[in-house]
CSV table of C-alpha atoms and ligand atoms in Angstrom, one decimal:
chain,number,residue,atom,x,y,z
A,1,UNK,CA,0.2,0.1,0.1
A,2,UNK,CA,1.4,3.4,-1.0
A,3,UNK,CA,0.3,6.6,-2.0
A,4,UNK,CA,2.1,10.0,-3.3
A,5,UNK,CA,3.1,12.4,-0.5
A,6,UNK,CA,1.1,15.6,-0.5
A,7,UNK,CA,4.1,17.8,0.2
A,8,UNK,CA,6.8,16.4,-2.5
A,9,UNK,CA,4.8,13.9,-4.6
A,10,UNK,CA,7.2,11.2,-3.8
A,11,UNK,CA,6.1,7.6,-2.9
A,12,UNK,CA,4.8,7.2,0.5
A,13,UNK,CA,4.3,3.5,1.8
A,14,UNK,CA,1.9,2.7,4.5
A,15,UNK,CA,3.9,3.0,8.0
A,16,UNK,CA,1.2,1.8,10.5
A,17,UNK,CA,-2.1,2.4,11.4
A,18,UNK,CA,-3.8,3.1,14.8
A,19,UNK,CA,-7.3,1.8,15.3
A,20,UNK,CA,-8.6,3.6,17.6
A,21,UNK,CA,-9.3,7.3,18.8
A,22,UNK,CA,-6.1,7.9,21.2
A,23,UNK,CA,-8.5,9.7,23.8
A,24,UNK,CA,-12.0,8.0,23.6
A,25,UNK,CA,-10.9,4.8,22.3
A,26,UNK,CA,-13.5,4.3,19.8
A,27,UNK,CA,-12.8,2.9,16.6
A,28,UNK,CA,-11.5,5.5,14.1
A,29,UNK,CA,-11.3,5.4,10.6
A,30,UNK,CA,-8.8,8.0,10.1
A,31,UNK,CA,-5.9,5.7,11.7
A,32,UNK,CA,-4.1,4.8,8.6
A,33,UNK,CA,-0.4,6.5,8.4
A,34,UNK,CA,1.4,6.7,5.4
A,35,UNK,CA,5.2,8.2,5.5
A,36,UNK,CA,7.0,9.9,2.5
A,37,UNK,CA,10.0,8.0,1.7
A,38,UNK,CA,11.6,11.3,0.4
A,39,UNK,CA,10.9,13.9,2.9
A,40,UNK,CA,9.5,12.0,5.7
A,41,UNK,CA,6.5,13.8,6.0
A,42,UNK,CA,4.0,11.4,7.7
A,43,UNK,CA,0.2,11.6,7.0
A,44,UNK,CA,-3.0,10.2,7.6
A,45,UNK,CA,-4.7,8.9,4.5
A,46,UNK,CA,-7.7,8.9,3.6
A,47,UNK,CA,-7.8,12.6,4.8
A,48,UNK,CA,-11.0,13.6,6.6
A,49,UNK,CA,-13.2,16.1,6.0
A,50,UNK,CA,-13.1,19.6,7.8
A,51,UNK,CA,-16.9,18.8,9.3
A,52,UNK,CA,-15.3,15.5,10.8
A,53,UNK,CA,-12.2,17.0,12.3
A,54,UNK,CA,-14.4,19.0,14.4
A,55,UNK,CA,-16.2,15.9,15.7
A,56,UNK,CA,-12.7,14.4,16.6
A,57,UNK,CA,-12.7,16.9,19.4
A,58,UNK,CA,-16.0,16.2,21.1
A,59,UNK,CA,-14.8,14.5,24.2
A,60,UNK,CA,-16.5,13.3,27.1
A,61,UNK,CA,-16.3,15.6,29.8
A,62,UNK,CA,-15.1,18.4,27.8
A,63,UNK,CA,-11.4,17.1,28.4
A,64,UNK,CA,-9.7,19.3,25.7
A,65,UNK,CA,-7.0,21.5,26.6
A,66,UNK,CA,-8.6,24.7,24.9
A,67,UNK,CA,-10.7,24.5,27.9
A,68,UNK,CA,-8.4,24.3,30.6
A,69,UNK,CA,-8.7,20.5,30.8
A,70,UNK,CA,-5.7,18.1,30.5
A,71,UNK,CA,-7.1,14.7,29.0
A,72,UNK,CA,-3.2,13.3,30.4
A,73,UNK,CA,-3.5,10.6,33.0
A,74,UNK,CA,-1.9,10.7,36.3
A,75,UNK,CA,0.8,8.2,37.8
A,76,UNK,CA,2.7,7.9,41.0
A,77,UNK,CA,5.6,9.9,42.0
A,78,UNK,CA,7.6,7.7,44.1
A,79,UNK,CA,11.7,8.5,44.8
A,80,UNK,CA,13.0,7.1,41.7
A,81,UNK,CA,10.6,8.5,39.3
A,82,UNK,CA,11.2,11.8,40.6
A,83,UNK,CA,15.0,11.4,40.2
A,84,UNK,CA,14.2,10.4,36.6
A,85,UNK,CA,12.2,13.2,35.9
A,86,UNK,CA,15.1,15.7,37.9
A,87,UNK,CA,17.8,13.7,35.4
A,88,UNK,CA,15.8,14.3,32.6
A,89,UNK,CA,15.2,18.1,33.5
A,90,UNK,CA,18.9,18.7,34.3
A,91,UNK,CA,19.6,17.2,30.5
A,92,UNK,CA,17.1,19.1,29.0
A,93,UNK,CA,18.6,22.1,26.9
A,94,UNK,CA,16.0,22.7,24.4
A,95,UNK,CA,15.0,26.2,23.6
A,96,UNK,CA,11.1,27.1,24.4
A,97,UNK,CA,9.1,28.6,22.0
A,98,UNK,CA,8.3,31.7,24.2
A,99,UNK,CA,12.3,32.3,24.3
A,100,UNK,CA,12.6,31.8,20.7
A,101,UNK,CA,9.9,34.6,20.2
A,102,UNK,CA,11.8,36.7,22.7
A,103,UNK,CA,15.1,36.5,21.1
A,104,UNK,CA,13.7,37.5,17.5
A,105,UNK,CA,10.6,39.9,18.5
A,106,UNK,CA,11.1,43.5,20.2
A,107,UNK,CA,8.3,44.5,22.6
A,108,UNK,CA,5.1,45.9,21.3
A,109,UNK,CA,5.3,43.8,18.4
A,110,UNK,CA,1.8,42.4,17.1
A,111,UNK,CA,1.3,38.7,17.3
A,112,UNK,CA,-1.5,36.1,16.5
A,113,UNK,CA,-1.8,32.9,17.8
A,114,UNK,CA,-3.6,30.7,15.4
A,115,UNK,CA,-5.6,27.6,17.1
A,116,UNK,CA,-4.4,29.3,20.5
A,117,UNK,CA,-6.0,27.0,22.7
A,118,UNK,CA,-7.0,28.1,26.3
A,119,UNK,CA,-5.4,31.3,25.6
A,120,UNK,CA,-2.4,31.0,28.4
A,121,UNK,CA,0.3,31.7,25.6
A,122,UNK,CA,-1.5,34.7,24.7
A,123,UNK,CA,-1.9,35.9,28.1
A,124,UNK,CA,2.2,35.2,28.6
A,125,UNK,CA,3.1,37.1,25.3
A,126,UNK,CA,0.9,40.2,26.4
A,127,UNK,CA,2.5,40.0,30.0
A,128,UNK,CA,5.9,40.2,28.2
A,129,UNK,CA,5.1,43.4,26.6
A,130,UNK,CA,3.5,42.0,22.9
A,131,UNK,CA,0.2,43.2,21.8
A,132,UNK,CA,-1.0,39.6,21.1
A,133,UNK,CA,-4.3,38.2,20.3
A,134,UNK,CA,-5.3,34.4,20.0
A,135,UNK,CA,-7.6,32.9,17.3
A,136,UNK,CA,-9.6,29.6,18.2
A,137,UNK,CA,-12.4,27.9,16.6
A,138,UNK,CA,-13.7,26.3,20.0
A,139,UNK,CA,-16.4,28.8,21.2
A,140,UNK,CA,-16.1,27.0,24.3
A,141,UNK,CA,-12.6,27.3,25.0
A,142,UNK,CA,-11.1,29.5,27.8
A,143,UNK,CA,-9.7,32.0,25.2
A,144,UNK,CA,-13.0,33.0,23.9
A,145,UNK,CA,-14.5,33.0,27.0
A,146,UNK,CA,-12.0,35.6,28.0
A,147,UNK,CA,-11.8,37.7,24.9
A,148,UNK,CA,-8.3,37.1,24.6
A,149,UNK,CA,-9.5,35.4,20.9
A,150,UNK,CA,-11.3,35.8,17.8
A,151,UNK,CA,-13.5,33.6,16.4
A,152,UNK,CA,-11.8,31.6,13.4
A,153,UNK,CA,-9.3,28.9,12.5
A,154,UNK,CA,-6.3,28.2,10.2
A,155,UNK,CA,-8.7,27.4,7.6
A,156,UNK,CA,-10.8,30.6,8.0
A,157,UNK,CA,-9.1,33.6,9.7
A,158,UNK,CA,-11.3,36.2,11.1
A,159,UNK,CA,-12.0,39.2,9.2
A,160,UNK,CA,-10.9,41.6,12.2
A,161,UNK,CA,-7.3,40.5,11.1
A,162,UNK,CA,-6.3,42.8,8.1
A,163,UNK,CA,-3.8,41.5,5.2
A,164,UNK,CA,-0.3,43.2,6.2
A,165,UNK,CA,-1.4,44.3,9.6
A,166,UNK,CA,0.9,41.7,12.0
A,167,UNK,CA,4.5,41.4,12.9
A,168,UNK,CA,4.1,37.8,13.9
A,169,UNK,CA,2.1,34.4,13.5
A,170,UNK,CA,2.4,31.8,16.1
A,171,UNK,CA,1.1,28.0,15.1
A,172,UNK,CA,2.0,26.3,18.3
A,173,UNK,CA,1.2,22.7,17.8
A,174,UNK,CA,-1.3,23.3,15.3
A,175,UNK,CA,0.0,22.5,11.8
A,176,UNK,CA,-0.4,18.6,12.9
A,177,UNK,CA,-4.1,19.1,12.9
A,178,UNK,CA,-4.9,20.5,9.6
A,179,UNK,CA,-6.0,19.0,6.4
A,180,UNK,CA,-3.9,21.5,4.4
A,181,UNK,CA,-1.2,23.0,6.3
A,182,UNK,CA,0.7,24.2,3.4
A,183,UNK,CA,-2.3,26.6,2.2
A,184,UNK,CA,-3.2,27.5,6.1
A,185,UNK,CA,0.7,28.7,6.4
A,186,UNK,CA,0.8,30.6,3.2
A,187,UNK,CA,-2.6,32.2,4.1
A,188,UNK,CA,-1.6,33.3,7.4
A,189,UNK,CA,1.4,34.7,5.9
A,190,UNK,CA,-0.3,37.3,4.2
A,191,UNK,CA,-1.2,38.6,7.3
A,192,UNK,CA,2.4,39.7,7.9
A,193,UNK,CA,3.7,43.1,7.5
A,194,UNK,CA,6.9,43.2,5.3
A,195,UNK,CA,10.0,41.7,7.7
A,196,UNK,CA,7.3,39.7,9.8
A,197,UNK,CA,7.9,36.2,11.0
A,198,UNK,CA,6.0,33.1,11.4
A,199,UNK,CA,6.8,30.8,14.4
A,200,UNK,CA,6.0,27.2,14.0
A,201,UNK,CA,6.1,24.2,16.5
A,202,UNK,CA,5.2,20.5,15.9
A,203,UNK,CA,5.7,17.0,17.6
A,204,UNK,CA,9.1,15.6,16.4
A,205,UNK,CA,8.2,12.5,14.7
A,206,UNK,CA,11.7,11.1,14.3
A,207,UNK,CA,12.4,11.9,17.9
A,208,UNK,CA,13.4,8.7,19.9
A,209,UNK,CA,10.2,8.4,22.0
A,210,UNK,CA,8.3,8.5,19.1
A,211,UNK,CA,9.6,5.3,17.8
A,212,UNK,CA,9.8,3.8,20.8
A,213,UNK,CA,6.3,4.2,21.7
A,214,UNK,CA,4.8,3.7,18.2
A,215,UNK,CA,1.0,3.9,17.9
A,216,UNK,CA,0.8,4.6,22.1
A,217,UNK,CA,3.2,7.6,21.7
A,218,UNK,CA,1.0,10.4,23.6
A,219,UNK,CA,1.8,12.6,20.8
A,220,UNK,CA,0.4,10.7,18.2
A,221,UNK,CA,-2.9,11.5,18.9
A,222,UNK,CA,-5.1,9.9,16.1
A,223,UNK,CA,-7.3,11.2,14.9
A,224,UNK,CA,-6.8,14.7,16.2
A,225,UNK,CA,-3.4,14.6,14.8
A,226,UNK,CA,-3.2,13.9,10.7
A,227,UNK,CA,0.0,15.2,10.0
A,228,UNK,CA,3.6,14.1,11.1
A,229,UNK,CA,6.4,16.1,11.0
A,230,UNK,CA,10.2,15.9,10.9
A,231,UNK,CA,12.7,18.9,10.7
A,232,UNK,CA,13.3,18.2,7.3
A,233,UNK,CA,9.3,17.7,6.0
A,234,UNK,CA,8.7,21.2,8.3
A,235,UNK,CA,11.4,22.7,6.0
A,236,UNK,CA,9.6,21.5,3.0
A,237,UNK,CA,6.0,22.8,4.0
A,238,UNK,CA,7.9,26.1,4.7
A,239,UNK,CA,9.2,26.4,1.3
A,240,UNK,CA,5.9,25.0,-0.6
A,241,UNK,CA,4.3,27.9,1.7
A,242,UNK,CA,6.4,30.4,-0.3
A,243,UNK,CA,8.4,31.2,3.1
A,244,UNK,CA,12.1,30.6,3.8
A,245,UNK,CA,13.2,29.4,7.2
A,246,UNK,CA,15.2,31.8,9.4
A,247,UNK,CA,16.2,29.5,12.0
A,248,UNK,CA,15.4,26.2,13.4
A,249,UNK,CA,15.0,24.5,17.1
A,250,UNK,CA,14.1,21.5,19.1
A,251,UNK,CA,12.4,21.6,22.4
A,252,UNK,CA,10.5,19.5,25.1
A,253,UNK,CA,13.0,16.6,26.1
A,254,UNK,CA,12.2,16.1,30.4
A,255,UNK,CA,8.4,16.0,30.1
A,256,UNK,CA,7.9,12.3,28.4
A,257,UNK,CA,9.8,11.1,31.5
A,258,UNK,CA,6.9,12.1,33.7
A,259,UNK,CA,4.4,9.9,35.3
A,260,UNK,CA,1.4,11.7,33.3
A,261,UNK,CA,3.2,10.8,29.9
A,262,UNK,CA,4.1,7.3,31.2
A,263,UNK,CA,0.5,6.9,32.4
A,264,UNK,CA,-1.1,8.3,29.7
A,265,UNK,CA,0.6,5.9,26.7
A,266,UNK,CA,0.2,3.0,29.0
A,267,UNK,CA,-3.6,3.8,29.3
A,268,UNK,CA,-3.4,4.3,25.2
A,269,UNK,CA,-1.5,0.6,25.0
A,270,UNK,CA,-4.0,-0.9,27.3
A,271,UNK,CA,-6.9,-0.4,25.1
A,272,UNK,CA,-5.0,-1.3,21.7
A,273,UNK,CA,-5.5,-4.9,20.5
A,274,UNK,CA,-2.5,-7.1,21.7
A,275,UNK,CA,0.8,-6.5,20.1
A,276,UNK,CA,-0.1,-3.6,18.4
A,277,UNK,CA,2.0,-1.4,20.6
A,278,UNK,CA,5.2,-1.7,23.0
A,279,UNK,CA,4.4,-0.9,26.6
A,280,UNK,CA,6.0,2.4,27.8
A,281,UNK,CA,7.4,1.1,31.4
A,282,UNK,CA,9.3,2.6,34.1
A,283,UNK,CA,12.1,0.3,33.3
A,284,UNK,CA,12.1,1.4,29.6
A,285,UNK,CA,11.9,5.0,30.7
A,286,UNK,CA,15.5,4.8,32.4
A,287,UNK,CA,16.8,3.0,29.1
A,288,UNK,CA,15.3,5.9,27.3
A,289,UNK,CA,16.9,8.1,29.5
A,290,UNK,CA,20.2,7.1,28.8
A,291,UNK,CA,20.0,6.6,24.9
A,292,UNK,CA,18.5,10.0,24.6
A,293,UNK,CA,20.8,11.9,26.5
A,294,UNK,CA,23.7,10.8,24.0
A,295,UNK,CA,21.1,11.6,21.0
A,296,UNK,CA,21.5,14.3,18.4
A,297,UNK,CA,18.6,17.3,19.1
A,298,UNK,CA,16.6,15.7,16.0
A,299,UNK,CA,16.2,12.7,17.9
A,300,UNK,CA,16.4,13.5,21.8
A,301,UNK,CA,13.4,16.3,21.6
A,302,UNK,CA,10.0,15.3,21.2
A,303,UNK,CA,9.0,18.8,19.4
A,304,UNK,CA,10.6,20.7,16.1
A,305,UNK,CA,10.2,24.5,15.5
A,306,UNK,CA,11.1,27.0,12.9
A,307,UNK,CA,11.3,30.6,12.8
A,308,UNK,CA,10.3,31.4,8.7
A,309,UNK,CA,9.8,34.5,7.0
A,310,UNK,CA,7.6,34.7,3.8
A,311,UNK,CA,9.9,34.9,0.4
A,312,UNK,CA,11.1,32.4,-1.9
A,313,UNK,CA,13.3,29.6,-0.2
A,314,UNK,CA,16.8,28.7,-1.4
A,315,UNK,CA,17.0,25.1,-2.6
A,316,UNK,CA,19.9,24.3,0.0
A,317,UNK,CA,17.4,25.4,3.0
A,318,UNK,CA,14.7,22.6,2.7
A,319,UNK,CA,16.7,20.1,0.7
A,320,UNK,CA,18.8,19.7,4.3
B,401,LIG,ZN1,7.4,13.6,0.6
């Protein structure tokens, strides 16, 4: 089984199929993942419609982060768990999206956080001296309730946002949810003033934790996630959207040693048909810590980010 890669047109063989919704554990028709042999872009095929993606977020008890409620499981916090997490924290040299923004944008800059969820990041940007506003399609999100976000989505941007009016766009863990991330990225670029920047961050599909946990990986999150990026395929997307990469970064390491992540992956594992996923155990977590500590950033961190600017990409930048 194979299908053409939406980003580069090369052959994308079938990689694996997640048979259940990672949060409701009900069967899903959108769990077959294909991965491009050339650019490493992973994607769910066939694609859901926009109306169907809205249904994926209808979760019992409104358990979604846009509403300030976490779906993550909780685990115990014994001595060894705390030690493991502390060691992982000491080894975490990843840059945060917030620090990357601080280093690139002067105070007072205008920022739109598209898919802002609960709006906590918008509040943090405003507190740092930026003029930030969110965009969120979930009317029940805390951000919409508190007035820190406009109604809209990456596919349908709010009319209040004029073309050429913004210094920066943020896509924080959003592009992996979109049916057409290239068009969404390009459309958002039109909101920027000359010299404006896009900050995007997504789960890193070539991380050690992604490979080790497979279908139970907490960030696979089928069917809410339908695109799976690597540094290389994210750069490819930026080039296709008519932008060039200014800098890249990797982040998020120690959190996947937390009991919350381990318990969440165990819960998914336990609901999968026997033999489909490997168990994320506390013992495995120690081995993972040792391996990840020595790995390259592209393998160590569970998220990858880029700062991009509209304008033609040089081939050198996305052929990396
Ligand atoms: Zn490709």
